[in-house]
Amino acid sequence: ETYHKESYLELHPTGPKHDYDYHTEAMDRAMEHLAAERQESRLTVTFQNRVSAVALRDISYIEFSVRSATIHAGTRVLRTYEKLSSLQQRVDSRFIQCHKSYLVNMDYVIGFQGNTLELCGGVEIPVSQSRAKVTRETLLHHLTRGIS
């Protein structure tokens, strides 16, 4: 417990701090939230002897071209010689491979028309014909999760 309950109740017999259980639960929730943020998933990559890390939530997409991957995370652009398949194993389920050269964070998708995903900021990502159906179904599931 955060406080010795008897002392807490003696110090706060009435008023807004009187509800001991409510305040200790709120404190526990806040501490859990801070711990989760601290342990947030990050992607760490190496390029030309420089190690960089970026939070997965900040990555909008990863593009692979000519033996290197480019990670787009807001204004940051990171490069690595890691293969796309290796990067895919190190990101979570919000990322989908919609094309042999792209991994996309579905949280950034605002539209899907024809064979193109539109991301926030106007970025357009191609979707291969062979991955179009799975991409559409996975994206629909992602967008509707939590809606009942």
Tab-separated table of N, CA and C in Angstrom, residues 96 98 106 112-117 127 131-143:
chain	number	residue	atom	x	y	z
A	96	ILE	N	2.070	-3.967	-40.782
A	96	ILE	CA	1.689	-4.943	-41.799
A	96	ILE	C	2.593	-4.765	-43.014
A	98	CYS	N	2.547	-4.733	-46.628
A	98	CYS	CA	1.562	-4.616	-47.708
A	98	CYS	C	2.211	-4.748	-49.078
A	106	MET	N	-0.243	0.576	-39.056
A	106	MET	CA	-1.648	0.799	-39.378
A	106	MET	C	-2.264	1.969	-38.623
A	112	PHE	N	-7.464	3.646	-47.922
A	112	PHE	CA	-7.008	2.532	-48.747
A	112	PHE	C	-7.873	2.539	-49.992
A	113	GLN	N	-7.276	2.908	-51.104
A	113	GLN	CA	-8.038	2.965	-52.351
A	113	GLN	C	-7.227	2.322	-53.455
A	114	GLY	N	-7.888	1.451	-54.206
A	114	GLY	CA	-7.177	0.743	-55.266
A	114	GLY	C	-6.061	-0.085	-54.669
A	115	ASN	N	-4.855	0.151	-55.133
A	115	ASN	CA	-3.683	-0.555	-54.608
A	115	ASN	C	-2.747	0.409	-53.890
A	116	THR	N	-3.334	1.346	-53.125
A	116	THR	CA	-2.533	2.347	-52.431
A	116	THR	C	-3.081	2.606	-51.035
A	117	LEU	N	-2.162	2.627	-50.053
A	117	LEU	CA	-2.512	3.060	-48.702
A	117	LEU	C	-2.135	4.532	-48.595
A	127	VAL	N	0.389	-1.111	-52.499
A	127	VAL	CA	-0.021	-2.412	-51.970
A	127	VAL	C	0.036	-3.392	-53.143
A	131	ARG	N	-0.938	-9.061	-51.890
A	131	ARG	CA	-1.145	-8.758	-50.464
A	131	ARG	C	-2.353	-7.862	-50.218
A	132	ALA	N	-3.078	-7.491	-51.266
A	132	ALA	CA	-4.184	-6.538	-51.141
A	132	ALA	C	-5.301	-7.059	-50.234
A	133	LYS	N	-5.723	-8.303	-50.428
A	133	LYS	CA	-6.837	-8.844	-49.644
A	133	LYS	C	-6.473	-8.929	-48.156
A	134	VAL	N	-5.308	-9.484	-47.854
A	134	VAL	CA	-4.878	-9.612	-46.458
A	134	VAL	C	-4.688	-8.228	-45.833
A	135	THR	N	-4.128	-7.306	-46.607
A	135	THR	CA	-3.932	-5.941	-46.105
A	135	THR	C	-5.269	-5.306	-45.771
A	136	ARG	N	-6.238	-5.410	-46.662
A	136	ARG	CA	-7.569	-4.817	-46.443
A	136	ARG	C	-8.230	-5.433	-45.207
A	137	GLU	N	-8.201	-6.764	-45.086
A	137	GLU	CA	-8.833	-7.437	-43.947
A	137	GLU	C	-8.152	-7.086	-42.635
A	138	THR	N	-6.821	-7.083	-42.629
A	138	THR	CA	-6.074	-6.776	-41.415
A	138	THR	C	-6.303	-5.331	-40.997
A	139	LEU	N	-6.303	-4.430	-41.966
A	139	LEU	CA	-6.538	-3.016	-41.680
A	139	LEU	C	-7.950	-2.799	-41.137
A	140	LEU	N	-8.937	-3.439	-41.740
A	140	LEU	CA	-10.318	-3.315	-41.265
A	140	LEU	C	-10.438	-3.816	-39.830
A	141	HIS	N	-9.826	-4.944	-39.546
A	141	HIS	CA	-9.844	-5.491	-38.184
A	141	HIS	C	-9.164	-4.528	-37.208
A	142	HIS	N	-8.036	-3.969	-37.627
A	142	HIS	CA	-7.289	-3.032	-36.782
A	142	HIS	C	-8.111	-1.782	-36.485
A	143	LEU	N	-8.789	-1.260	-37.498
A	143	LEU	CA	-9.555	-0.029	-37.341
A	143	LEU	C	-10.819	-0.224	-36.515
